[in-house]
Short mmCIF file of C-alpha atoms and ligand atoms in Angstrom, two decimals:
data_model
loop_
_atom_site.label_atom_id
_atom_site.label_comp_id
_atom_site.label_asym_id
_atom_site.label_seq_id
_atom_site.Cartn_x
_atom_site.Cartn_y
_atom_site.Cartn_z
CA UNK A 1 9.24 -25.68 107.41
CA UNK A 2 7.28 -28.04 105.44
CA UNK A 3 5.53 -30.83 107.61
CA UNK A 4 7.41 -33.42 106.39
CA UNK A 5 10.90 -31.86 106.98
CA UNK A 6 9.37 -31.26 110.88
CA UNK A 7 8.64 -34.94 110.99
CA UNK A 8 12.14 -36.45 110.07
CA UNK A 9 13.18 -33.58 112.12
CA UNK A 10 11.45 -34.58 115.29
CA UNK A 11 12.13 -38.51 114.41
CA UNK A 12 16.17 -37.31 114.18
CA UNK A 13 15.77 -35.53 117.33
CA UNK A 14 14.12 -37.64 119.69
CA UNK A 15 15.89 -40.68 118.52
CA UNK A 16 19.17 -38.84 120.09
CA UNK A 17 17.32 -39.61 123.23
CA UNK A 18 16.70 -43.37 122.79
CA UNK A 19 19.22 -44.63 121.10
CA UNK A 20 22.40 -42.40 121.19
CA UNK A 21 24.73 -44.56 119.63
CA UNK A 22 22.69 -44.87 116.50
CA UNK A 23 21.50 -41.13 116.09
CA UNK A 24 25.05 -40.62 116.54
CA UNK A 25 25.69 -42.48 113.31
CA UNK A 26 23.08 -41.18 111.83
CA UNK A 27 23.88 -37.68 112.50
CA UNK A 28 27.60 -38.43 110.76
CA UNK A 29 25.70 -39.23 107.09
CA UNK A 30 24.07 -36.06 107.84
CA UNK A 31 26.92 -34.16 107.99
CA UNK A 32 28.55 -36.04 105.00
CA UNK A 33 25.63 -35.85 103.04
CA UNK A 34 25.63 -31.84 103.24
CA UNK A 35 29.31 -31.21 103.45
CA UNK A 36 30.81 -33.06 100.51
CA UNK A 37 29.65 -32.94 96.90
CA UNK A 38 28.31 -36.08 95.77
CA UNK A 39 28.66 -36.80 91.79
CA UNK A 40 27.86 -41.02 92.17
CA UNK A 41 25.16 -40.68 89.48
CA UNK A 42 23.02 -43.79 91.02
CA UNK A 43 23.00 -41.53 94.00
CA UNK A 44 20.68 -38.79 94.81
CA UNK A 45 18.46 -37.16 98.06
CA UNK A 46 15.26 -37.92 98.48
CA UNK A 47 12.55 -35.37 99.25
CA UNK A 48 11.67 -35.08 103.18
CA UNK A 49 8.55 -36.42 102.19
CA UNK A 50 9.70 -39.38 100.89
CA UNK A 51 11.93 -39.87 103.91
CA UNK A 52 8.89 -39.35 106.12
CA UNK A 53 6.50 -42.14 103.92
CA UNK A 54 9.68 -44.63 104.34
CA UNK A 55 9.73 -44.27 107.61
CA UNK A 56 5.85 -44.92 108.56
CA UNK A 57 3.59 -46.92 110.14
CA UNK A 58 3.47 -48.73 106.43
CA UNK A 59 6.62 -50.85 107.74
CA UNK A 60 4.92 -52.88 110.24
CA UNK A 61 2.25 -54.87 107.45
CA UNK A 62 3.01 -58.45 106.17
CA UNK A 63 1.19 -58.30 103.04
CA UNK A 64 2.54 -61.17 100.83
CA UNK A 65 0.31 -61.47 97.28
CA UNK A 66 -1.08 -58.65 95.63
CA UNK A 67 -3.88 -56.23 95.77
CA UNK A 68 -7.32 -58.00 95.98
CA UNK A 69 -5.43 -61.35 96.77
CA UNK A 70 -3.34 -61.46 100.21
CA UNK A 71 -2.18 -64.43 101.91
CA UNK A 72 -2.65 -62.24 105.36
CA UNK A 73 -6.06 -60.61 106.69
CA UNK A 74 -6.01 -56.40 107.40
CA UNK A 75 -4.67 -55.64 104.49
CA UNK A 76 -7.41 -53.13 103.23
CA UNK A 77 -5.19 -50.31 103.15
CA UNK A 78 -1.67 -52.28 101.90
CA UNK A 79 -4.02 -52.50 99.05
CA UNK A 80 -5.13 -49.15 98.59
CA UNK A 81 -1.34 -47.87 98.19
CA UNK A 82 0.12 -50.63 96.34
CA UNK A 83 -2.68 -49.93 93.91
CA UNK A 84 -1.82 -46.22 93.59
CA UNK A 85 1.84 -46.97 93.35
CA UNK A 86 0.92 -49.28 90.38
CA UNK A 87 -1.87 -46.55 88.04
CA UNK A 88 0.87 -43.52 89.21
CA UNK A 89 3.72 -45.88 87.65
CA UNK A 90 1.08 -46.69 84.58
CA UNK A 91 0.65 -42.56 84.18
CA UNK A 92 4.35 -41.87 84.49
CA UNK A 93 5.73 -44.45 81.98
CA UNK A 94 2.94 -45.34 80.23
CA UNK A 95 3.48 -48.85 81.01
CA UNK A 96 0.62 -51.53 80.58
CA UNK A 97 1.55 -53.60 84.31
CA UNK A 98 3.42 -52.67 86.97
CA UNK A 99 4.84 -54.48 90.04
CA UNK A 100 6.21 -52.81 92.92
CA UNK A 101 7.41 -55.32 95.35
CA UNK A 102 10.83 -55.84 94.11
CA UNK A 103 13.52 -55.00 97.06
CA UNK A 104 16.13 -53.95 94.45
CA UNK A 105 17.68 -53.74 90.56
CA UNK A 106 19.19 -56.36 91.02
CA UNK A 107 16.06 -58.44 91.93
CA UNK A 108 13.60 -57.18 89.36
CA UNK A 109 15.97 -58.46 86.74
CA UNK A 110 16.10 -61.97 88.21
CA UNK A 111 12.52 -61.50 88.32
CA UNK A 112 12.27 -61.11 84.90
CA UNK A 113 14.68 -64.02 84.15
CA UNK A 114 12.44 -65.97 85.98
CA UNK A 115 9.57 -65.41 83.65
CA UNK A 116 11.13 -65.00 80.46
CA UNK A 117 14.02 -67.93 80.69
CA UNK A 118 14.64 -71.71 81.44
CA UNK A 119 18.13 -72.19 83.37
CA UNK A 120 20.81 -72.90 80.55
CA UNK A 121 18.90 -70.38 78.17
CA UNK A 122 21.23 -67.48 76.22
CA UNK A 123 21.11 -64.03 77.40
CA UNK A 124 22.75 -61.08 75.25
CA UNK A 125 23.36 -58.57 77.74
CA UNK A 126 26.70 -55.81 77.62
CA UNK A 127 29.61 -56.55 79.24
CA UNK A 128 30.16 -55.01 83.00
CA UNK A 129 33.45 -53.59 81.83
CA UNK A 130 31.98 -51.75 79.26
CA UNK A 131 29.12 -50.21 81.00
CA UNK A 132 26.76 -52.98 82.01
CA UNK A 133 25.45 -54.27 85.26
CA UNK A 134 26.65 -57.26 87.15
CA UNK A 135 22.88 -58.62 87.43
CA UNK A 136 22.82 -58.85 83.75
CA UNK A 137 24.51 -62.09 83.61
CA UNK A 138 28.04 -61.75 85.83
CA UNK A 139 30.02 -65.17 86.24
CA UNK A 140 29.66 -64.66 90.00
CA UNK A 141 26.03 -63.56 90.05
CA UNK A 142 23.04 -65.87 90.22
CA UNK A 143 22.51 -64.48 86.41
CA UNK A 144 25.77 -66.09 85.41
CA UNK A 145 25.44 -68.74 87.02
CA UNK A 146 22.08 -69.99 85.67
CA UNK A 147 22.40 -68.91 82.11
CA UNK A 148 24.40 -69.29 79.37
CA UNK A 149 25.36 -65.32 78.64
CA UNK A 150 26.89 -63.96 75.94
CA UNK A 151 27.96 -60.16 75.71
CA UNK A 152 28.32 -57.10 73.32
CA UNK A 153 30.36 -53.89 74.34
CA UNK A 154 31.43 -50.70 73.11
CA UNK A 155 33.94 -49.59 69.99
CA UNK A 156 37.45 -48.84 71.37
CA UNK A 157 37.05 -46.07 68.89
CA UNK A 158 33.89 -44.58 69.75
CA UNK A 159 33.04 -45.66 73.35
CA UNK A 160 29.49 -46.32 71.45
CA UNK A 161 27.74 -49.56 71.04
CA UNK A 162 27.67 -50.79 67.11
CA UNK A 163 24.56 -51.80 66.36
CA UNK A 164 24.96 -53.68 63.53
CA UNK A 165 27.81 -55.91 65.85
CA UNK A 166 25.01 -56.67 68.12
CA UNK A 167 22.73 -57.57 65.77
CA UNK A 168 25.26 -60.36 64.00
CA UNK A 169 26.62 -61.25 67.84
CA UNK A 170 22.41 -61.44 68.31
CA UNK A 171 22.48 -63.78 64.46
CA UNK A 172 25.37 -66.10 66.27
CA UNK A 173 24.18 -66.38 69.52
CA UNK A 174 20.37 -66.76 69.16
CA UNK A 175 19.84 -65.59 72.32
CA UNK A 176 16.68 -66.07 74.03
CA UNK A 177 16.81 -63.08 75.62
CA UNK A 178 18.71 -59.36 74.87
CA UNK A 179 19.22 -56.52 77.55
CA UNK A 180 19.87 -53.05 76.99
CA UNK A 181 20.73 -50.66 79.52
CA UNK A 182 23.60 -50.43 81.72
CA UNK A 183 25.16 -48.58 84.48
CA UNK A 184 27.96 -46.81 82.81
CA UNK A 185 26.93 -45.69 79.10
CA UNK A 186 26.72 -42.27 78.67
CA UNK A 187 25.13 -41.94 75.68
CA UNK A 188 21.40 -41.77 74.43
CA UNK A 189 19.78 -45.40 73.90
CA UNK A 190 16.81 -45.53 71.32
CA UNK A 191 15.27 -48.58 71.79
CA UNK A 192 13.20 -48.95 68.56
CA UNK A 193 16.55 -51.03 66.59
CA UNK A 194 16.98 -53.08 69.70
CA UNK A 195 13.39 -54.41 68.93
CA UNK A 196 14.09 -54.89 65.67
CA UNK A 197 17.18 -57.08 66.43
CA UNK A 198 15.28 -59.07 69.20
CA UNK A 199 12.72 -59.97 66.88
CA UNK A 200 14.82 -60.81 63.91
CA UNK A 201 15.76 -63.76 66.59
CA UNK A 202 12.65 -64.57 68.35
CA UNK A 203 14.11 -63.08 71.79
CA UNK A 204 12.58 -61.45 74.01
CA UNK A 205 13.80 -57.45 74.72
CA UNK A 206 14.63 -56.63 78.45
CA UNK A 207 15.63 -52.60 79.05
CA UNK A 208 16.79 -51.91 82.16
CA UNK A 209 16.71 -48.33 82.66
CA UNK A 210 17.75 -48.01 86.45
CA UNK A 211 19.90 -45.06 85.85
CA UNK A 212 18.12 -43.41 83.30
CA UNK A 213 14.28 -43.60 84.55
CA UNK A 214 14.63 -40.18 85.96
CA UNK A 215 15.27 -38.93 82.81
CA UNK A 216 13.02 -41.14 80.73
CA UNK A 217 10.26 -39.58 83.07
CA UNK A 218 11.47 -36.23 82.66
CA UNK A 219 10.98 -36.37 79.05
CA UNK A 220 14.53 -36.04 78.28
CA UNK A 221 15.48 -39.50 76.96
CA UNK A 222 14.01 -42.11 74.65
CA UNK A 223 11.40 -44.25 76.23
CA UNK A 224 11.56 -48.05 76.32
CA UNK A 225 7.91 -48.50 76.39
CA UNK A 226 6.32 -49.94 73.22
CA UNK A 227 9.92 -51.42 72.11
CA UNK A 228 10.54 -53.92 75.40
CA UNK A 229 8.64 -56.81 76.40
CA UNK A 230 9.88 -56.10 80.14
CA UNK A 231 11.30 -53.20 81.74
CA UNK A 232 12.73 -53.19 85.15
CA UNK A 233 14.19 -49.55 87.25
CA UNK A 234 15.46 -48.76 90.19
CA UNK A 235 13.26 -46.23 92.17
CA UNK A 236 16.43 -44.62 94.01
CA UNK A 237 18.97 -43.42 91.07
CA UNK A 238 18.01 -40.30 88.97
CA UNK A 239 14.18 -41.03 89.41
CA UNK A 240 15.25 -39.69 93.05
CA UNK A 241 12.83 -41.87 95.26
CA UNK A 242 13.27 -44.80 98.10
CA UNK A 243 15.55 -47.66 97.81
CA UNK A 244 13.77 -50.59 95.93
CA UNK A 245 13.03 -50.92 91.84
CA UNK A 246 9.56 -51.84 89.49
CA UNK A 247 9.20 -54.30 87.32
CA UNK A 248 7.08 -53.39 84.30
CA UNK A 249 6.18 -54.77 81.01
CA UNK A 250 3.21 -55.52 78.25
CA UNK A 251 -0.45 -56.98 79.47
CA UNK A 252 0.26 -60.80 78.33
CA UNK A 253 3.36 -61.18 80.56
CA UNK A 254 1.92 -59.89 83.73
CA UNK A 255 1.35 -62.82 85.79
CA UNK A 256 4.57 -64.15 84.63
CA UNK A 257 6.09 -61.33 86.13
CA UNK A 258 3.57 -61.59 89.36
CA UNK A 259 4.64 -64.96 90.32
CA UNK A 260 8.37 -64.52 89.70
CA UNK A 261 8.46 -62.15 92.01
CA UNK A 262 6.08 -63.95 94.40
CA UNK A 263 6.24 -66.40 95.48
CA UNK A 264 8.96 -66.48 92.65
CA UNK A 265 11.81 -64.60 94.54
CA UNK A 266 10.51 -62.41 97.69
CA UNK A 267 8.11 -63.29 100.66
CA UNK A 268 6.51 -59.54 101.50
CA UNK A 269 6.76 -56.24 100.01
CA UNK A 270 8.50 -54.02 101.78
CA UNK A 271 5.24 -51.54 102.61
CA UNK A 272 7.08 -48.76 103.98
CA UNK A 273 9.30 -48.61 101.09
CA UNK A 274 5.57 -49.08 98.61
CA UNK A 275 4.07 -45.51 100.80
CA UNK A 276 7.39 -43.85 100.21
CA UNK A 277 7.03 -44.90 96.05
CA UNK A 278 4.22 -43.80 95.84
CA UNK A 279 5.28 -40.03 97.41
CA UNK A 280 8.05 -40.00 95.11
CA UNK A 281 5.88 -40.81 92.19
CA UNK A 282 3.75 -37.86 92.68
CA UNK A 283 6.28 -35.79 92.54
CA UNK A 284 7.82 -37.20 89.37
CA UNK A 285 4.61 -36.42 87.77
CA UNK A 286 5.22 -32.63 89.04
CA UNK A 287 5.96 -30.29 85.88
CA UNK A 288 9.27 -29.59 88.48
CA UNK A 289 10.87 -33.16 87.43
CA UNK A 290 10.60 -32.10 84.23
CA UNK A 291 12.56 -29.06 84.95
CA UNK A 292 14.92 -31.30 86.88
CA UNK A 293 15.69 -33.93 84.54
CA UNK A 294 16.79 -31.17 81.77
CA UNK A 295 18.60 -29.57 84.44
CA UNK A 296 20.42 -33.02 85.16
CA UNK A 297 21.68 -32.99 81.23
CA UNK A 298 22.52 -29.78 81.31
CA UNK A 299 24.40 -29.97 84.16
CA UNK A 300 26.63 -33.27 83.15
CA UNK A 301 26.64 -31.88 79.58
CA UNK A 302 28.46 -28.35 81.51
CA UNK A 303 30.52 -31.16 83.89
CA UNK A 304 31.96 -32.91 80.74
CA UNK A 305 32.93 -29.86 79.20
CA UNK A 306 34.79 -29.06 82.40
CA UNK A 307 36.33 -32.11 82.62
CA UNK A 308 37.65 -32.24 78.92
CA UNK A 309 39.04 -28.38 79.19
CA UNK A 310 40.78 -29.42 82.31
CA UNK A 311 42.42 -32.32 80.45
CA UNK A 312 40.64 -35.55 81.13
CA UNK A 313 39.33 -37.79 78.54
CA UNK A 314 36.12 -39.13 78.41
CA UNK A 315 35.15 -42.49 77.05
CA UNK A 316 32.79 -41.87 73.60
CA UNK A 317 34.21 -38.39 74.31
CA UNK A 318 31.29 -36.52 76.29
CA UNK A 319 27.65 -37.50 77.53
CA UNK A 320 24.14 -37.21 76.23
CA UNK A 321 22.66 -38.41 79.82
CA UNK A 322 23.47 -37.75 83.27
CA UNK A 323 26.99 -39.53 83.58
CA UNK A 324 30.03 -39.84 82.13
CA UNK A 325 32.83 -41.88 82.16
CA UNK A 326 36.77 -40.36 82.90
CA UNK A 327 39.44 -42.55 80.95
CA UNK A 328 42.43 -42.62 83.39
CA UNK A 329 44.45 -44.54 81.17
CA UNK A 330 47.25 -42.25 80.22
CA UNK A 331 47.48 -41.02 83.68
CA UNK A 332 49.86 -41.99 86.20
CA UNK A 333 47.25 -42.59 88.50
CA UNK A 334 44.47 -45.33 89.16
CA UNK A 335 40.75 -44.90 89.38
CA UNK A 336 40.71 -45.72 92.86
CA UNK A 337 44.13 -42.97 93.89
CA UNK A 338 42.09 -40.42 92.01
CA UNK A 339 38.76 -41.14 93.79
CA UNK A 340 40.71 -41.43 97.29
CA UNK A 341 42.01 -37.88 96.17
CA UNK A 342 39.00 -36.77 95.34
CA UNK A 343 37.41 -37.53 98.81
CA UNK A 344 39.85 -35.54 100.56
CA UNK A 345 39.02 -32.83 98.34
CA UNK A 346 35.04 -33.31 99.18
CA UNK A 347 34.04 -34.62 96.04
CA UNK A 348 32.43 -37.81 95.93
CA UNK A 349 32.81 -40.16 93.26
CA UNK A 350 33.14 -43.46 92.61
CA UNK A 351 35.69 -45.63 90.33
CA UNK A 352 34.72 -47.26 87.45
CA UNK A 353 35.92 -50.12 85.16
CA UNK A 354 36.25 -48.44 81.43
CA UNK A 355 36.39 -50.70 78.54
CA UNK A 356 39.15 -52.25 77.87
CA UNK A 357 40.66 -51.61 81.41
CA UNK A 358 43.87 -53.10 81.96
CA UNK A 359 43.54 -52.83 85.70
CA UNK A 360 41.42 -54.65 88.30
CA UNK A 361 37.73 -54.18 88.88
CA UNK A 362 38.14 -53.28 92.67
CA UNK A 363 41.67 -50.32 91.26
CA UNK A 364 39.96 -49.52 87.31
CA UNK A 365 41.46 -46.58 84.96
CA UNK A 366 38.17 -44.72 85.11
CA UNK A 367 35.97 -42.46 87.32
CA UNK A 368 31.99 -42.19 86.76
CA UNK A 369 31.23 -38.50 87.54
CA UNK A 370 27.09 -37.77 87.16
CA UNK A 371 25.21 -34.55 87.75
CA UNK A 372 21.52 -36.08 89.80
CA UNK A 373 22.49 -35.11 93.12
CA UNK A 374 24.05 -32.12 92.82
CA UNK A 375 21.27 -31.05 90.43
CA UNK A 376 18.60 -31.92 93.63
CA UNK A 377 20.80 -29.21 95.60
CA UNK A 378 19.66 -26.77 92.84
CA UNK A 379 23.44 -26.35 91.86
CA UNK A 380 23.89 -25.26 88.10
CA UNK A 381 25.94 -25.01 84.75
CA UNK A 382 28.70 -22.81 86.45
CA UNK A 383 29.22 -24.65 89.66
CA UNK A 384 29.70 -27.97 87.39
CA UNK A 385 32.78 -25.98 85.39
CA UNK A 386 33.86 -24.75 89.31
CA UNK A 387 33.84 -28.55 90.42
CA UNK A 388 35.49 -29.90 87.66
CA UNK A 389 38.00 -27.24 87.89
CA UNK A 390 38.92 -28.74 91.35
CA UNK A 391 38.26 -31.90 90.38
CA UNK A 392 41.70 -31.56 87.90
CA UNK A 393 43.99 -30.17 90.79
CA UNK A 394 42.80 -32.62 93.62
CA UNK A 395 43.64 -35.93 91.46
CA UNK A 396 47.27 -34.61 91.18
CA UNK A 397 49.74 -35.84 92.48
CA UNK A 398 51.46 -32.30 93.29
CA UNK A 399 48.73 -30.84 94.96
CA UNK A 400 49.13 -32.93 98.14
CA UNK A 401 47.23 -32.98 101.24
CA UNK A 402 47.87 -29.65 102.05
CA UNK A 403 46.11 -27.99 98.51
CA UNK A 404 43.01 -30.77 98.91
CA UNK A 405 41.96 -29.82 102.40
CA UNK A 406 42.11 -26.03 101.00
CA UNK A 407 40.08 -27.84 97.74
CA UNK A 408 37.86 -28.96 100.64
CA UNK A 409 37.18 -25.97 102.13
CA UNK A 410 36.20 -24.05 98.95
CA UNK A 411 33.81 -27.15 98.22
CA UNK A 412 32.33 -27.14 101.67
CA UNK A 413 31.43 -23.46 101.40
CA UNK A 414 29.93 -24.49 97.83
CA UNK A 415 27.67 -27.27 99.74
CA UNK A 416 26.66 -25.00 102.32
CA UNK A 417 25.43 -22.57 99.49
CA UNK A 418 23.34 -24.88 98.16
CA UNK A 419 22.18 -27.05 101.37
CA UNK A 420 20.24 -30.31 101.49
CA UNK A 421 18.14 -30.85 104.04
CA UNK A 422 18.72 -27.57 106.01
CA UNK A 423 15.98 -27.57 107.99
CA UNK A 424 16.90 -30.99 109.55
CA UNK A 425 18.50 -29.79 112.31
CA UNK A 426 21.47 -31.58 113.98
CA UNK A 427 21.37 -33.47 117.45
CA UNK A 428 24.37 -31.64 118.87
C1 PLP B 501 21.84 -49.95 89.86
C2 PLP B 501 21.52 -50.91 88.80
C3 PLP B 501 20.86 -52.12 89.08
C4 PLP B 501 20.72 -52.72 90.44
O1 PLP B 501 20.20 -52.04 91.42
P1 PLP B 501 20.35 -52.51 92.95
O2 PLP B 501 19.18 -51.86 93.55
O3 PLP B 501 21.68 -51.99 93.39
O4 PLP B 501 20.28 -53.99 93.00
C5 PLP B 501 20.47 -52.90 88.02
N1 PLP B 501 20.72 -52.55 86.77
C6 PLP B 501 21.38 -51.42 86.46
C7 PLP B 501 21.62 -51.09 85.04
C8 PLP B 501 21.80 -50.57 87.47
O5 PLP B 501 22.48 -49.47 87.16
#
């Protein structure tokens, strides 16, 4: 047993003994976590390492500024790992500056609103229906609110995004700012013609590669870097680290970026959440992420093929990345019966808006299968035709309760095959 799986351990055990009520809720994730097959693809397990980092000493610092220039004294060694979270993030991405203190996505993009836009400026960004992110300029969110947003989508036809449409939408609009990236696009993104269209307006290029940085770092997608002015990530989707994101982006704009974030947006870092980055960076740098970024493709390349033999159809009609997107529009069923379905079975997923959805956000025509987590268990190409196999009997209507508890059953026994965490033990 490695030493960090004996720390969470020992933290899971004796907190059983403090605080019963929690550990008992705690213990219930646990069991969820290894019984059920999760195929969310912003979700994944961090390594027992990273879990152990996250949960240090690390979380007691205030240490508002930046390395070399903190607003609080002791700070000697909030400096030392902040600084090692920011050259590991330089290696990884090649990126020329780094900050680590946003808490989330969502943040590090209105971090970098803050220091590219003025409120009322135009932002081209893609439309949440059609795979984008509700931080990219959502009537509701702050991004909405404080810009003036236009959108671009995907082809009804293709489920792909026409780049010669967002270049004349780009012509119309004269945004002062363009984001790529989204949260439901399954398909490769090079990023060298989004440059060119930003600069055939004078806007700046934002790529927000929160799913896909995982993959980017594997070496199994096109990199931003070079193309984007500012690039911001999540650290907890396929890149398979802590809760929290990075904002990165060229030399010139770095103190921009600095004060946007603080005292832009955020008071202090969250330090625990900086030790446990910098953990998971290491092991992004590993030869093994390589390994497990093409495994990720592989797998939700095998997944869509499953998918599309059982029956479904897929929106652009497969996936080049880690996700995919089911079209339930010619089924009698929503997005949200067939995930409810598919949770009885054991399989996690989550609904999905496709484009052109004639239902509600919250019910959708469209499930967003991914491969990251099950990939971490170790599972491969055969157990994603087996699970999307089951996947096609749970969401019917037919099968009933009765056939998805059996479905559950079979899945459970797949889980326990491939266990996550299984030296963690339980409390009772
Ligand atoms: C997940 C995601 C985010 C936001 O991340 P949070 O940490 O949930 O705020 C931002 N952009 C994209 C494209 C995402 O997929």
């Amino acid at each position: 047993m490695s030493v960090a799986v004996k720390h969470v351990d020992a933290f899971h055990r004796s907190l059983s003994g403090i605080d019963p009520e929690a550990a008992r809720i705690l213990e219930g994730d646990l069991r969820r976590q290894r019984g059920n097959a999760v195929l969310i693809p912003s979700e994944n397990y961090a390594s027992p390492a990273v879990l152990a980092a996250q949960g240090s000493v690390m979380t007691n610092k205030y240490a508002e500024g930046y390395p070399g220039s903190r607003y609080y004294n002791g700070c000697e060694w909030m400096d030392a790992i902040e600084s090692l979270v920011i050259e590991r993030t330089k290696a990884l991405f090649n990126a020329e500056h780094v900050n680590a203190q946003t808490h989330s996505g969502s943040q590090a993009n209105v971090a970098a609103f803050q220091a590219l836009l003025e409120p009322g400026d135009r932002i081209l960004s893609m439309q949440l229906s059609h795979g984008g992110h509700l931080s990219h300029g959502l009537a509701q969110n702050i991004a909405g609110k404080l810009y003036d947003v236009a959108f671009y989508g995907v082809e009804e036809e293709t489920g792909r995004i026409d780049l010669n449409k967002v270049a004349d939408l780009a012509e119309s609009h004269r945004p002062r700012l363009i984001i790529v990236g989204g949260s439901a696009y399954p398909r490769l993104i090079d990023f060298a013609p989004w440059r060119e269209i930003a600069d055939s307006v004078g806007a700046h290029l934002l790529a927000d590669i929160a799913h896909i940085a995982g993959l980017i770092a594997g070496g199994v997608h096109p990199s931003p870097f070079g193309h984007a002015d500012v690039v911001t990530t999540t650290t907890h989707k396929t890149l398979r680290g802590p809760r929290g994101a990075l904002v990165m982006c060229r030399a010139d704009l770095a103190s921009a970026i600095d004060r946007a974030v603080f005292p832009g947006l955020q008071g202090g870092p969250f330090m625990h959440a900086m030790a446990a980055r910098a953990v998971n960076l290491k092991e992004a740098m590993e030869p093994s992420f390589k390994e497990y970024a093409a495994q990720v493709v592989k797998n939700a390349a095998a997944l869509a093929d499953g998918l599309l033999s059982a029956g479904f159809e897929l929106v652009s009609g497969g996936t080049d990345n880690h996700l995919m997107l089911v079209d339930l529009r010619k089924r009698p069923f929503s997005g949200k019966r067939a995930a409810d379905r598919l949770e009885e079975a054991g399989i996690i997923v989550n609904r999905n808006s496709i484009p052109n959805d004639p239902r509600s956000p919250f019910v959708t025509s469209g499930l967003r299968p991914g491969s990251p987590a099950l990939t971490t268990r170790g599972m491969g190409e055969s157990e994603m035709r087996f699970i999307a196999e089951r996947m096609a009997a749970a969401v019917k209507q037919s099968t009933g309760e009765k056939g998805r508890a059996a479905i559950r059953a079979e899945v459970k026994e797949l889980c326990a095959r491939f266990p996550i965490y299984p030296d963690i033990s339980y409390l009772s």
